[in-house]
Structures are given as C-alpha cells and as structure tokens.
Coordinates of C-alpha atoms in Angstrom, one line a residue:
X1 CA 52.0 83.9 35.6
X2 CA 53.3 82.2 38.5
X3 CA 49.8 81.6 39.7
X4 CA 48.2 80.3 36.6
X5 CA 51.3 78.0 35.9
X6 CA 51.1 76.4 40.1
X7 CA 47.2 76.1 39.5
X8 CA 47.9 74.6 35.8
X9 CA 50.2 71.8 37.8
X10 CA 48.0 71.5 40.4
X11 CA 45.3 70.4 38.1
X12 CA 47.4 68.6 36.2
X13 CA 48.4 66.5 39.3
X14 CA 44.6 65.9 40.0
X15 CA 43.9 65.1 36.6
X16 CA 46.9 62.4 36.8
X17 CA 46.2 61.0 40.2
X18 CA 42.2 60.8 39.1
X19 CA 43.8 58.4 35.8
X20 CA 46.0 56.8 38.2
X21 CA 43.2 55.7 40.1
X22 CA 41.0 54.5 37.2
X23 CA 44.4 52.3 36.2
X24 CA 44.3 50.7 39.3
X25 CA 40.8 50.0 39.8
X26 CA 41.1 48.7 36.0
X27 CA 44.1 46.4 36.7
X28 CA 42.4 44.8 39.9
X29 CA 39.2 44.4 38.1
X30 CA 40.9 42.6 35.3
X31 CA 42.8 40.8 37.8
X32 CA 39.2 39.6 39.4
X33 CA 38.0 38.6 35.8
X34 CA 41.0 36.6 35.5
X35 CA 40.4 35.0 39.0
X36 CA 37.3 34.2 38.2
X37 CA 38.4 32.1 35.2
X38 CA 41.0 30.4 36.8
X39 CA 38.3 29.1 39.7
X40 CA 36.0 28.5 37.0
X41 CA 38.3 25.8 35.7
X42 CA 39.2 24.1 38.7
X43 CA 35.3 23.9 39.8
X44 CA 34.6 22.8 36.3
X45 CA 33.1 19.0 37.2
X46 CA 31.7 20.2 40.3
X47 CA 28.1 19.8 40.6
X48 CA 26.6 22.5 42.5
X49 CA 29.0 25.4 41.6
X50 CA 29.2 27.1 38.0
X51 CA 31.0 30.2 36.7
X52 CA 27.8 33.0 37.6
X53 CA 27.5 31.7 41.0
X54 CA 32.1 31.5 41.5
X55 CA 31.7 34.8 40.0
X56 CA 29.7 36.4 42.4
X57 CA 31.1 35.1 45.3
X58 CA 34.4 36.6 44.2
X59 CA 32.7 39.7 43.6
X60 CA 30.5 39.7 47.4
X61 CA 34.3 38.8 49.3
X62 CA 35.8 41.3 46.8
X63 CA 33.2 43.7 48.0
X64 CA 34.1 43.2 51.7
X65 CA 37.8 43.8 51.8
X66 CA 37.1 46.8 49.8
X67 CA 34.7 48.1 52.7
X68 CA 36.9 47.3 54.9
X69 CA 39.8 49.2 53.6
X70 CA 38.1 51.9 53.0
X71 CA 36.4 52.1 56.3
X72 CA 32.9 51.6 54.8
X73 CA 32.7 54.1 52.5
X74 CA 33.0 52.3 49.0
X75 CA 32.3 48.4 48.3
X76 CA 33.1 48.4 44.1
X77 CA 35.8 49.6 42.4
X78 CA 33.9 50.8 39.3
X79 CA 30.0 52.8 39.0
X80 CA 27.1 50.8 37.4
X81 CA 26.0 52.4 34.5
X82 CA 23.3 51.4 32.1
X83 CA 25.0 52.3 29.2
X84 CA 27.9 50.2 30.5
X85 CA 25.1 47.1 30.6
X86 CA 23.0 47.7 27.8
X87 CA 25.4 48.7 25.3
X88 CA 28.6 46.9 25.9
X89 CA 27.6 43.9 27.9
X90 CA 24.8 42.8 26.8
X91 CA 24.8 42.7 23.2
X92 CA 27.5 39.6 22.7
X93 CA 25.9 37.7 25.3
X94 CA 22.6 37.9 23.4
X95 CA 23.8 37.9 19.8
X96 CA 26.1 34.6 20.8
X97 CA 23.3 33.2 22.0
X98 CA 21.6 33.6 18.7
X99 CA 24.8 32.7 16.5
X100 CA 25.1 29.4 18.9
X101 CA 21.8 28.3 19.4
X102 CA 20.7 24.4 18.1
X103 CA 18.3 26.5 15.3
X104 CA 16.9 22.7 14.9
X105 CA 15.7 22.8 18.9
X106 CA 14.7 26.5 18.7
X107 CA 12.2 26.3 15.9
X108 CA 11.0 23.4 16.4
X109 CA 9.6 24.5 19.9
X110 CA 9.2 27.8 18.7
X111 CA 5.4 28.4 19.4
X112 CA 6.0 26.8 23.3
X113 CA 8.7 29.3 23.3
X114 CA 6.6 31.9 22.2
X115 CA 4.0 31.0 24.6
X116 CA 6.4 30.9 27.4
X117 CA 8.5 34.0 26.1
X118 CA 5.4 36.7 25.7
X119 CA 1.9 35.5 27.1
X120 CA 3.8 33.9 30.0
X121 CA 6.0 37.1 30.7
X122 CA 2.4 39.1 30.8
X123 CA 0.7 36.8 33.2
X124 CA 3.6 36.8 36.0
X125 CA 4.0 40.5 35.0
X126 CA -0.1 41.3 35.7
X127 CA 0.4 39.1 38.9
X128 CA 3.6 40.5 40.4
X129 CA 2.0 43.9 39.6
X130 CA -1.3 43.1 40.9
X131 CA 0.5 41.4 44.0
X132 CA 2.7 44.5 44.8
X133 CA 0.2 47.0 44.6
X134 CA -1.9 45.0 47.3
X135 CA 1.4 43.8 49.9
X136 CA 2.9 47.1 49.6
X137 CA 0.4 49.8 50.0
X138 CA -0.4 48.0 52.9
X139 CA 3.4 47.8 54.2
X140 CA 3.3 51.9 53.5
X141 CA 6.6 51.6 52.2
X142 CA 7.0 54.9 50.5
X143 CA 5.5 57.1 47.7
X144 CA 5.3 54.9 45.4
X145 CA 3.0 55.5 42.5
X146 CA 1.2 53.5 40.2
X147 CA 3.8 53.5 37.4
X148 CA 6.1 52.0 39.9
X149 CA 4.3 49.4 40.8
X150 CA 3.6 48.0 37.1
X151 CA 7.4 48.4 36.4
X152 CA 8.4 46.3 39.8
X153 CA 6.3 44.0 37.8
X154 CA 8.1 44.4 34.6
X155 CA 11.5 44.3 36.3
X156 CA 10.9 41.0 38.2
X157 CA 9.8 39.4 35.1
X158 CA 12.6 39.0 33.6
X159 CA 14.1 36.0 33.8
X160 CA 18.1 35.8 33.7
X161 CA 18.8 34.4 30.6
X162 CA 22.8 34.4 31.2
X163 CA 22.1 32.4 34.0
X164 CA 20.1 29.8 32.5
X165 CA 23.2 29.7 29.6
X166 CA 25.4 28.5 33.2
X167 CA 22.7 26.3 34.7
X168 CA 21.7 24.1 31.8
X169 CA 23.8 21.7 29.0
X170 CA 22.3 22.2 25.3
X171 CA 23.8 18.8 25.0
X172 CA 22.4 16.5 28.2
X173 CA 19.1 18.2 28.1
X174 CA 18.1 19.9 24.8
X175 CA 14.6 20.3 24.8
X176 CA 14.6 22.2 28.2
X177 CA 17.7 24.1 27.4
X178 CA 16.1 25.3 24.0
X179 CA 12.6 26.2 26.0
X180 CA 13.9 27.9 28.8
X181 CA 16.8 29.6 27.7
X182 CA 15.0 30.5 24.4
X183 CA 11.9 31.8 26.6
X184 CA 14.5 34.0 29.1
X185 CA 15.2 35.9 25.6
X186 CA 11.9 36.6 24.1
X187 CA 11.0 37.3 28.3
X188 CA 13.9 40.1 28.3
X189 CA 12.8 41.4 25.6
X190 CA 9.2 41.6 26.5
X191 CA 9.9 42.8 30.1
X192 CA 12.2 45.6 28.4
X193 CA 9.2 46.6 26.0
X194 CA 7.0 46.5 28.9
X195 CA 9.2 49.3 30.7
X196 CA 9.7 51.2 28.1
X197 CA 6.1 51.6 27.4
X198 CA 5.2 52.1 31.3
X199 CA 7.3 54.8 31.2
X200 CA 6.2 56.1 27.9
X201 CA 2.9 56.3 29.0
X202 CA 0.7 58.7 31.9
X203 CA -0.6 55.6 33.9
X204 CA -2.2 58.5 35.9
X205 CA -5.2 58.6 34.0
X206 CA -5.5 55.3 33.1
X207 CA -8.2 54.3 30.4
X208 CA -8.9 51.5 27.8
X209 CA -7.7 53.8 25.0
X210 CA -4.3 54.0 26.6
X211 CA -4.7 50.4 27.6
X212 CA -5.2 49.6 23.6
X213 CA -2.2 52.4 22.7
X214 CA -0.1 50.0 25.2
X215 CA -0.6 46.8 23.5
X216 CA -0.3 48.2 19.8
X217 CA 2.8 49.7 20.8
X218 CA 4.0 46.3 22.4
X219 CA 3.3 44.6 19.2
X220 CA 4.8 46.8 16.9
X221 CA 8.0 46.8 19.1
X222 CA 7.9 43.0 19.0
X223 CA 7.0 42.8 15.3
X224 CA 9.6 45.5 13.9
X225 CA 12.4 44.9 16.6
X226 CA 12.4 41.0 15.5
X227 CA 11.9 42.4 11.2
X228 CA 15.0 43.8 11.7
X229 CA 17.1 42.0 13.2
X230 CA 16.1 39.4 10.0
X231 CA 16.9 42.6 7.7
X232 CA 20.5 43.1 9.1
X233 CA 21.6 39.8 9.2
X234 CA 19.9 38.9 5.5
X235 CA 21.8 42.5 4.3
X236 CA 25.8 40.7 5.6
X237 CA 24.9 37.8 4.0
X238 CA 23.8 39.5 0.8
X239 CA 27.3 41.8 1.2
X240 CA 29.5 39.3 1.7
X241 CA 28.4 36.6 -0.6
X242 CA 28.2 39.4 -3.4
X243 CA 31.5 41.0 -2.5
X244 CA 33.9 37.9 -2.0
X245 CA 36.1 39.6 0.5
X246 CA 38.0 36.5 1.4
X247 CA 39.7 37.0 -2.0
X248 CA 41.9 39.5 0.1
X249 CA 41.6 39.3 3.5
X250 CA 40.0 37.8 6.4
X251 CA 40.4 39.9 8.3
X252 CA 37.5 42.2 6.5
X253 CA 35.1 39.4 6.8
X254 CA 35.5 39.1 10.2
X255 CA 35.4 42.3 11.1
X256 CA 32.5 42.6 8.9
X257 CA 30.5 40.4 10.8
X258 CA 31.0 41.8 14.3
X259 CA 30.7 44.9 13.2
X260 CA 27.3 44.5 11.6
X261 CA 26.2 42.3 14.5
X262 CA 26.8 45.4 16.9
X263 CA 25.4 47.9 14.3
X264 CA 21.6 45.8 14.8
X265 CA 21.9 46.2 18.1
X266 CA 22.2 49.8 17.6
X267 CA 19.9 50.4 15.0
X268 CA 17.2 49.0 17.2
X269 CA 18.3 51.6 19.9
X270 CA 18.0 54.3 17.3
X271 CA 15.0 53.9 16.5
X272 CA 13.4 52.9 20.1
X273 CA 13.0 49.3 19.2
X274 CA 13.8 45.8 21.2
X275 CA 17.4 45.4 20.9
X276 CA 17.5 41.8 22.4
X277 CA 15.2 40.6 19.9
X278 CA 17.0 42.6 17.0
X279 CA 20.3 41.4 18.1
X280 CA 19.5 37.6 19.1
X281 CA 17.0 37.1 15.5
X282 CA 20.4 38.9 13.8
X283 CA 22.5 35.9 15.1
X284 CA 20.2 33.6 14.2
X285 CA 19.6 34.6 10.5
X286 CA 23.6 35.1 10.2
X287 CA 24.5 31.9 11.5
X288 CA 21.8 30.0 8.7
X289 CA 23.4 32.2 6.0
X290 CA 26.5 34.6 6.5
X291 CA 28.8 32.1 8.1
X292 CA 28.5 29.7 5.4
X293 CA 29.5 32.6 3.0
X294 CA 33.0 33.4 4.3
X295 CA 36.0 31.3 4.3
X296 CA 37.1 28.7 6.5
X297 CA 39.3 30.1 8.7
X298 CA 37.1 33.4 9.5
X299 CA 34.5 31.1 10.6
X300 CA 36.4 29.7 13.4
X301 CA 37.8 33.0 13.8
X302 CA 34.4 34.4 14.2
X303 CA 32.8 31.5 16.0
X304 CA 35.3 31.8 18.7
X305 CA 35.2 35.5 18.8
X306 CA 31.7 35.7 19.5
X307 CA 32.1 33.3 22.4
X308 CA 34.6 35.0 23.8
X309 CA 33.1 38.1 24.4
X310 CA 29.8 37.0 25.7
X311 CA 31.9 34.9 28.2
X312 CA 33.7 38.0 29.4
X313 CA 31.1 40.1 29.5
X314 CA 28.6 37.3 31.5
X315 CA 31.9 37.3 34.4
X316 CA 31.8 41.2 34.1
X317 CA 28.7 41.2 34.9
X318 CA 27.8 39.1 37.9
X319 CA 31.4 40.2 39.6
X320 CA 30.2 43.3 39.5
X321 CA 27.0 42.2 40.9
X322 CA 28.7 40.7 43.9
X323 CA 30.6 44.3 44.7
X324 CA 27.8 46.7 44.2
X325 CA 25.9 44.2 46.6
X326 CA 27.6 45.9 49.4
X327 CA 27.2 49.1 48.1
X328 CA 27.0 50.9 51.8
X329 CA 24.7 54.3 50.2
X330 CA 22.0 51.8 49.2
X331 CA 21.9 50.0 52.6
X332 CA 22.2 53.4 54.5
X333 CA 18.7 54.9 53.9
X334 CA 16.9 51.1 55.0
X335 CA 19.3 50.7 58.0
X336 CA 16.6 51.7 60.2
X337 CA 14.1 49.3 59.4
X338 CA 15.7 46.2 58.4
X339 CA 12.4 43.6 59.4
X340 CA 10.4 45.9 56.4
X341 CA 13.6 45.3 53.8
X342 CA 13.4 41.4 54.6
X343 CA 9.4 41.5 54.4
X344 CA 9.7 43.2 51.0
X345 CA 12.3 41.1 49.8
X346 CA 10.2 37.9 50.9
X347 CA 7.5 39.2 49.4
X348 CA 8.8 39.7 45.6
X349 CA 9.9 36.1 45.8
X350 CA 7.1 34.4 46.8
X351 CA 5.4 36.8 43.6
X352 CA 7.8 35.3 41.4
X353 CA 7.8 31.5 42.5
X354 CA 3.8 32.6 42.2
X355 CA 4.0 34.1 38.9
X356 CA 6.3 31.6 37.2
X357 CA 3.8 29.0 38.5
X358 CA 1.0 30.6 37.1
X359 CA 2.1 30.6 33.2
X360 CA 4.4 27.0 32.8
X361 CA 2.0 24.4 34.2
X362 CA -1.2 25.9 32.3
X363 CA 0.6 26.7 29.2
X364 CA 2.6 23.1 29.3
X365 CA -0.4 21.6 29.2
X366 CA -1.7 24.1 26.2
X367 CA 1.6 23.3 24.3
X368 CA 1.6 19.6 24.8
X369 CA -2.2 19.1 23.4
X370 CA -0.2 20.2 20.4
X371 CA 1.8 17.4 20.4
X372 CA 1.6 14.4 18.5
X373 CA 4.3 12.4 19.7
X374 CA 4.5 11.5 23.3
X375 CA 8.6 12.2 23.1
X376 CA 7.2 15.7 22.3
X377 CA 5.1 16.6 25.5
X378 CA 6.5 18.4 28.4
X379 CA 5.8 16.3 30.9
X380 CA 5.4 17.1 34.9
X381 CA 8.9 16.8 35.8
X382 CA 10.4 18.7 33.2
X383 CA 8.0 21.5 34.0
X384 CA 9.3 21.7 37.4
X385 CA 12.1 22.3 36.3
X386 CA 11.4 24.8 33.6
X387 CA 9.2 26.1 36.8
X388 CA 12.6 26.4 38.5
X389 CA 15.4 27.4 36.3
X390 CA 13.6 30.3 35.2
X391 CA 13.4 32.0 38.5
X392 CA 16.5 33.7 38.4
X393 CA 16.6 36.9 38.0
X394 CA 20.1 38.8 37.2
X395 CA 21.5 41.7 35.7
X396 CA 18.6 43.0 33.6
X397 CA 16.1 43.0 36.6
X398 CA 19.1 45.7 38.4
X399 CA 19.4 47.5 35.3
X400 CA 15.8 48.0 35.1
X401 CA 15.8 48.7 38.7
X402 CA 18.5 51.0 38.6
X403 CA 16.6 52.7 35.6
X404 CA 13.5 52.9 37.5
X405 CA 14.8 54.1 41.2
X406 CA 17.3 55.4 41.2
X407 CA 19.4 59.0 40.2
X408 CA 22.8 58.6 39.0
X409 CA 23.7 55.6 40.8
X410 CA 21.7 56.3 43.8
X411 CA 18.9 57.0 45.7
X412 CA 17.8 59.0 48.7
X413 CA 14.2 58.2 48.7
X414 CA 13.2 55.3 51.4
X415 CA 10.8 53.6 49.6
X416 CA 13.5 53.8 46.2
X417 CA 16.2 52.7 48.3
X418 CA 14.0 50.1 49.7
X419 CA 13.2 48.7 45.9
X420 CA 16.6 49.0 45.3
X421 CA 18.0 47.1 48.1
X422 CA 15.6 44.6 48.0
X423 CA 16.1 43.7 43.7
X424 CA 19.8 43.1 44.8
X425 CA 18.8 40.7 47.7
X426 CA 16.0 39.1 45.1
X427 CA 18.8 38.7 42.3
X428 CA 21.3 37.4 44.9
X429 CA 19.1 35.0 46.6
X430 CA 17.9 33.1 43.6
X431 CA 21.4 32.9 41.7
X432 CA 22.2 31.7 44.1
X433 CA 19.9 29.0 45.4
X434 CA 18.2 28.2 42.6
X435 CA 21.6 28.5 40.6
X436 CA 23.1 26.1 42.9
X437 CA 20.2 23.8 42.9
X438 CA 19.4 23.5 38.9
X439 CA 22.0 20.8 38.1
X440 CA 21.0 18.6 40.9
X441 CA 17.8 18.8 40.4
X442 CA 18.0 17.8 36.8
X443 CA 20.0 15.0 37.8
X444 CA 17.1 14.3 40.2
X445 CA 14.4 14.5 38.2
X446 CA 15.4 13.8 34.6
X447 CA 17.6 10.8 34.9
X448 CA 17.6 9.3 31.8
X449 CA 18.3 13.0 30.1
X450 CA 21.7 11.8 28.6
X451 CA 20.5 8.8 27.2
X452 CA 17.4 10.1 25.6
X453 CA 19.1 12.7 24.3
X454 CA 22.2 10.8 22.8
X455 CA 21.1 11.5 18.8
X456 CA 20.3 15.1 19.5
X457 CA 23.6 15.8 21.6
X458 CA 25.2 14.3 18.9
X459 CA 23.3 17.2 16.3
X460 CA 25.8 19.2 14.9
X461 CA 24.4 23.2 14.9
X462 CA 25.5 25.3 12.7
X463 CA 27.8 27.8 13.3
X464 CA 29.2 24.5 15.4
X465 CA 29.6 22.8 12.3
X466 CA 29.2 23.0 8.3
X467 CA 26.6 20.6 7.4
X468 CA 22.4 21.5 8.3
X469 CA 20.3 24.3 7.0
X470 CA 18.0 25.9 9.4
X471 CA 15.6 23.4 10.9
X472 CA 16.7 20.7 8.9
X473 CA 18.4 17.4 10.2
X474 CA 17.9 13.6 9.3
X475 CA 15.0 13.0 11.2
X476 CA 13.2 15.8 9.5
X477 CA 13.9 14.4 6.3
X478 CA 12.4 10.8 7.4
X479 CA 9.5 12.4 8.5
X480 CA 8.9 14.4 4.7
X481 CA 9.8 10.9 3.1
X482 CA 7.1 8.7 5.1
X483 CA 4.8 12.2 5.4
X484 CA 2.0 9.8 3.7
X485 CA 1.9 7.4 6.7
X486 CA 1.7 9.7 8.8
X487 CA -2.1 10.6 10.4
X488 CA -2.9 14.4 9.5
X489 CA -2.9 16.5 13.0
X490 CA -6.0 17.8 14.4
X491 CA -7.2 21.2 13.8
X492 CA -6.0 22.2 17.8
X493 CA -2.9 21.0 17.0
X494 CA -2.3 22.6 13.3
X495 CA -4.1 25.7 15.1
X496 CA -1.5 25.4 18.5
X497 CA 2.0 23.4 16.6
X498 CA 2.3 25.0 13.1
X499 CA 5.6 24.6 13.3
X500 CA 5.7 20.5 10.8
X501 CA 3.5 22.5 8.7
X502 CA 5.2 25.2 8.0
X503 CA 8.5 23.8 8.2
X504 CA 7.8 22.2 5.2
X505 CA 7.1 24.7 3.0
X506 CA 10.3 27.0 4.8
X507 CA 12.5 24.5 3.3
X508 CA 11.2 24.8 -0.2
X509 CA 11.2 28.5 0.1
X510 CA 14.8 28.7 1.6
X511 CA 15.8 26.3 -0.9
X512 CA 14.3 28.1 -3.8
X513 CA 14.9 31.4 -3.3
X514 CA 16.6 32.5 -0.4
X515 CA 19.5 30.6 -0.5
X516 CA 20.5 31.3 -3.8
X517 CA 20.2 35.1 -2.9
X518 CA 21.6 35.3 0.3
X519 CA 24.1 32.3 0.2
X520 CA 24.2 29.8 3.0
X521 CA 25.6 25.8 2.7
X522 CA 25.5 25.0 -0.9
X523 CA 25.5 28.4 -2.4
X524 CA 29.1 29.9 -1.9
X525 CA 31.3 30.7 -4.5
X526 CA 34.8 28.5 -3.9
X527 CA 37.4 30.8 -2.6
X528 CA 40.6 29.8 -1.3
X529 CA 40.5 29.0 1.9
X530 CA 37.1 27.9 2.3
X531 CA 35.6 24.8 2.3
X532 CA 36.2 22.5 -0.6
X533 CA 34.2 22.2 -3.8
X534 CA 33.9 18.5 -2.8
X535 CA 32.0 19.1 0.2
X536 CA 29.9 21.8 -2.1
X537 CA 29.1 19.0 -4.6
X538 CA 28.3 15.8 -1.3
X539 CA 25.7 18.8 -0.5
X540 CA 24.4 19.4 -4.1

C-alpha cells in the first residue's frame, strides 16, 4: 500500500506540475496578447506599422528570449494545432467579416470578385504548381511526389485575408477593400477545396476522368458549402423573428446568434463542406435579416461581440506565428544546406508575385469591359495594388502546410522540413514587406482615394447601422428612378456585369417575399427595447 500510495503522489505531483506549466505558459501568452494591444494603440496613426505586422514582431522577439532561456530547445510556449486554427480561430474572423462587410460594395462587385476569388485562385494555383514541379525536381530537394507539388500550389494560393482586413480602410478605399478582401475569402475557400480534393484523390494515375471527378467535386463543394451557409443564417432569422425572445431576455438572442453562427461553421465540417464560405455567406445573410429582428440593445451587444473575437483571434494568430518561426526542430533538419532553403524560398515568391500577376491584370481588364461607367473600371493603378495587397500569405498557407508536411507538429523528412521552413520564411517575408508597404503605396498611388470616396465612406452598412437593405442605398434608387434614360448595356456586359440586372429584380423579390418571412428592416414586430415604431413607419 505504501508503494501504490508514493507512486499515486508521485503522479499526482507530475500531473500538477504538467497544469502548472500549461498556467504559466497561458498567463504569458495572455500577457503577449495584451502587449500586443497596448502597442497596437500607440502605433495606431503610424503609417507603415499595423497590428499583424506589431504582432509578429512581438511574437519573433518573444520567440528568441524563449530560445535563449531554454538553451535552444523550445521557441513557443504553446503547439500549433489545426484544430486550434480551423476551429477556434478562424471562424469569428471569417463570420465578422461577413456580419461587417459594406453588403452594398460586396454585391455590387460581386462577379469581379468572383472572377478574382475562383478562376483567379486556379490560374496562380496551375502556375505555382506547374512552376514547382519544374524548379524543384531540378533542385532534387527530396521525395516529393506529385500530390505534393499540386498542394504547394494550393497552399501558396491562398491569399491572407486577415491581413488584407489590417492593410486596407473599407472607408478611404472601398472599392479595393471590397475586391481584394472579398476575393482573399472566396480564394481561402477555393484553396481549402483544392486540398481537400488533392488529397482526396490518387493523383498517381492521373486521367481526365479523375480530372472531371476533380472539378464536379470543386463545384459541388462551392455550390453546397455557400447554400448553406444562406440556409443557416435564413433558419435564425426565421427562429427569432417567429419566437420574439427579446420579450424575456437578451441574453437568449444573443447567445442565439453566436451560437448558430458557430453551429454553420460546423455543419459545413460535418458534412466535408467549405466552412469559410458557409460561415462568411452565414454572416452575410444574418446581418441583411437576423440583426434587424432582435432588439436594440443585443444588436450592439452582438455587433461588438463579433468584433471582438475576430480581433483576438487575428493577434492569436500571427503572435503565434512570430514564436513557432523559431521553432529550432524545423530549422534542424535544413541546417545543412541553408543556400537550397533560401533558393526554395526565393523561388515560391517569385511564383506567387508570377501567379498573382497572371490572373488581376487580364481579368481587370475582362471585368472592366463590363463596365459602363468609367468610375466603375479598375484602372492600372488600382490593380497594382490589388496585384500587391493580395500577396500575403498568412496563417492558412501554414495550416495547410502543416497539414500537408508534417506529423504531429513536425517533420523529419528533408525535403518536408524543407517545405516547411520555407512556407514560414514565405509567410514572414511578405507580411511583412508587402504588409508594411500597402498603406504607402496606396497613398502613392491612389491619392485622391479619400475624396472620391467621401459619399461611400459616409454609407452606413448594416449591421453598422439600422437603415439599408442588402444592396440598396440612395444612388441605387436614382438609378431605378431615371432607369429609362439610361442606354441598355451590351450583351458582353449583361453577359460579364449581371449584377444592375439582377439587382433589380432581388429587391422586388426581397421585398415581396423574403422579408416578410424572414424579417429584416421593416418587418419586426415592436418589442421593448428595440427600435421604435416611428423609425418602422419613416421606413414603411
């Protein structure tokens, strides 16, 4: 008995040292986060730095004091873990994007989107696929197969959309903030489709059956993943417009609504789907309809809920880039051939500048033969720096990475190591230079941004405010007034810009039927607390 009750207490004091140490690495970690808040403030109206980029700094000279004091062995004081990412970070980041997002913007460049956000995604993925297999067989970097190759070219697709939420105002520059951040969604998703279905299929006996089976089962994911996010946020709206829980409590409605924000998320999971585009189309469909069905006081609850978390997790996220940066077990297995690790690296850069390149200036000028209006067309300045902005590549390029090369946390393959090693110096590089560059070089090359922009800034976007329906503002409403001056479009351009036409006939629709079903502004019951019957009947 003496034995089993000293080994019971000796297990008991490992157990308790082992929580002892989680607690501390929590508190510094916490401590970091908070750190990086506080810096973020003060550096606030500077122009180069923003939160990401102060973020991973803090994270990098983080990383180095832990190596030092613990003489090499460890740089990060938690493990990366894709379940950590893909289910607790990145959901509010995505779905506040969604809930946030000037819906007026997003539509009404929705096909350029589109364009930029799927075919683009495919043509830098078939040239950064196409460019690897040719550079690195040659390099003889390891045994790397075929399937590896194609998802180094999924991986390095996908443009950091968190980033591009740092790096751009969706006040001083609208139309660029709506097409590039709206294109790094619909580009994660469609890079996280592509992996999936690379490693779904055997690219070892590739054939055009399979290559067919791979883009039904792209569509499909596209098609269903976006359908349901539609279905979950149109099911809350229906719930809580039917139910009336601010009768009682708020506190329900809120909690409603994150809840069934998360649970689309999770459905998509469930069922193998896109959960970016589930989640993001979700917060989209809410924001038109289940925030205008609860009361006042849980929409600035929720609005600021939301926020909140997608901010924490975005610092989460690239302070833990920073540490794992210095992750010494990753370097280890390259340390002996450090010119190759630099070659590599330069190499998937110059694919990516390459493949960016290759989709935004041809499909700019597809989109802007679209356009009617010369206010509308993207011209050559603003695709540079559409060209730019999206070349940073951030958390989901490691994840995927991570996912791809590695086995539980790391690697001890060369040529797996290599890959790994070289995403982190890829991901660090141009969040960092092209990060620090953006701002300026909007200010550089789109002057006049502000004061172009002054009547959209001014655009109040639901859930920032109580008063438009989705795609509807005052110009819009002009435009259906004097639709008779106004020269019919071209065939091209009804075929390429649908987006008047059907606009049109959305509103009617919404107005008609979906609104009075699914609530939205006009169609809530008054309930104490939310806003007045006066500002129901100004609306009516």
């Amino acid at each position: 008995m003496a034995v089993d009750a000293g080994a019971f207490v000796t297990r008991l004091g490992m157990v308790t040292t082992s929580d002892h140490s989680s607690v501390v690495s929590m508190n510094l970690f916490v401590a970091l986060i908070c750190a990086c808040i506080v810096v973020g403030h003060l550096l606030e109206e500077n122009r180069w730095m923003n939160e990401s980029i102060t973020a991973l700094a803090i994270g990098l000279c983080t990383g180095i004091v832990i190596l030092l004091t613990t003489g090499g062995k460890s740089s990060h004081l938690l493990v990366f873990s894709e379940d950590l990412f893909f289910i607790y970070l990145l959901p509010p980041i995505i779905f506040n994007a969604g809930f946030q997002v000037k819906k007026k913007q997003f539509f009404r460049n929705f096909m350029t989107i589109m364009l930029f956000g799927a075919i683009g995604t495919l043509i830098s993925f078939a040239i950064i696929s196409l460019g690897a297999i040719h550079f690195f067989q040659k390099m003889n970097i390891g045994s790397l197969k075929i399937g590896d190759f194609l998802a180094i070219g999924a991986i390095f697709s996908a443009t950091d959309s968190v980033c591009t939420l740092q790096v751009l105002n969706q006040d001083e520059t609208p139309l660029l903030y709506s097409l590039v951040f709206g294109e790094s969604v619909v580009n994660d998703a469609t890079s996280v489709v592509l992996f999936n279905a690379i490693q779904s299929f055997d690219l070892s006996h590739f054939s055009s059956s399979i290559a067919l089976q791979f883009v039904g089962n792209f569509l499909y994911l596209f098609i269903t993943s976006t359908l349901l996010g539609v279905f979950t946020g149109l099911l809350s709206a229906y719930m809580i417009k039917r139910l009336y829980f601010g009768r009682h409590s708020t506190d329900r409605e809120v909690a409603l609504l994150i809840l069934m924000a998360y649970l689309s998320y999770m459905l998509a999971e469930l069922f193998y789907l896109s959960a970016i585009l589930t989640v993001f189309f979700c917060g989209i469909v809410m924001s038109h309809y289940t925030w205008h069905n609860v009361t006042e006081s849980s929409r600035v609850t929720t609005k600021h809920a939301f926020a909140t978390l997608s901010f924490g997790a975005e610092i989460f996220l690239f302070l833990y880039v920073g540490m794992d940066a210095l992750d010494i077990e990753k370097w280890r297995f390259i340390s002996d051939s450090p010119g190759k690790s630099v070659g590599v690296s330069s190499i998937l850069m110059g694919l990516v500048l390459a493949g960016r390149a290759a989709f935004v200036f041809p499909l700019s000028f597809l989109s802007n033969l679209a356009k009617n209006s010369p206010h509308e067309k993207i011209n050559f300045n603003q695709q540079v720096t559409i060209w730019w902005a999206g070349l940073m590549r951030g958390a989901v390029s490691m994840a995927l990475a991570y996912n791809q090369f590695t086995r539980s946390g790391h690697t001890q393959l060369h040529g797996n190591a290599l890959m790994i090693t070289s995403t982190i110096t890829v991901v660090l590089f141009s969040t960092v230079v092209f990060g620090l560059m953006t701002k300026p070089l909007v200010r550089i090359l789109l002057p006049q941004s502000k004061q172009n922009t002054s009547m959209i800034a001014s655009e109040p976007s639901s859930p920032k405010s109580f008063t438009l329906p989705l795609l509807s503002n005052e110009h819009d409403s002009e435009t259906d007034k004097g639709s008779q001056h106004v020269p019919r479009p071209t065939s091209l351009r009804m075929l390429l810009s649908p987006s008047h036409t059907v606009h049109h006939y959305w509103r009617k629709f919404d107005n008609a039927f979906m609104r009075p079903v699914f609530g939205g502004r006009g169609f809530v019951p008054f309930v104490p607390g939310s806003p007045t019957e006066q500002e129901d009947v100004q609306w009516h």
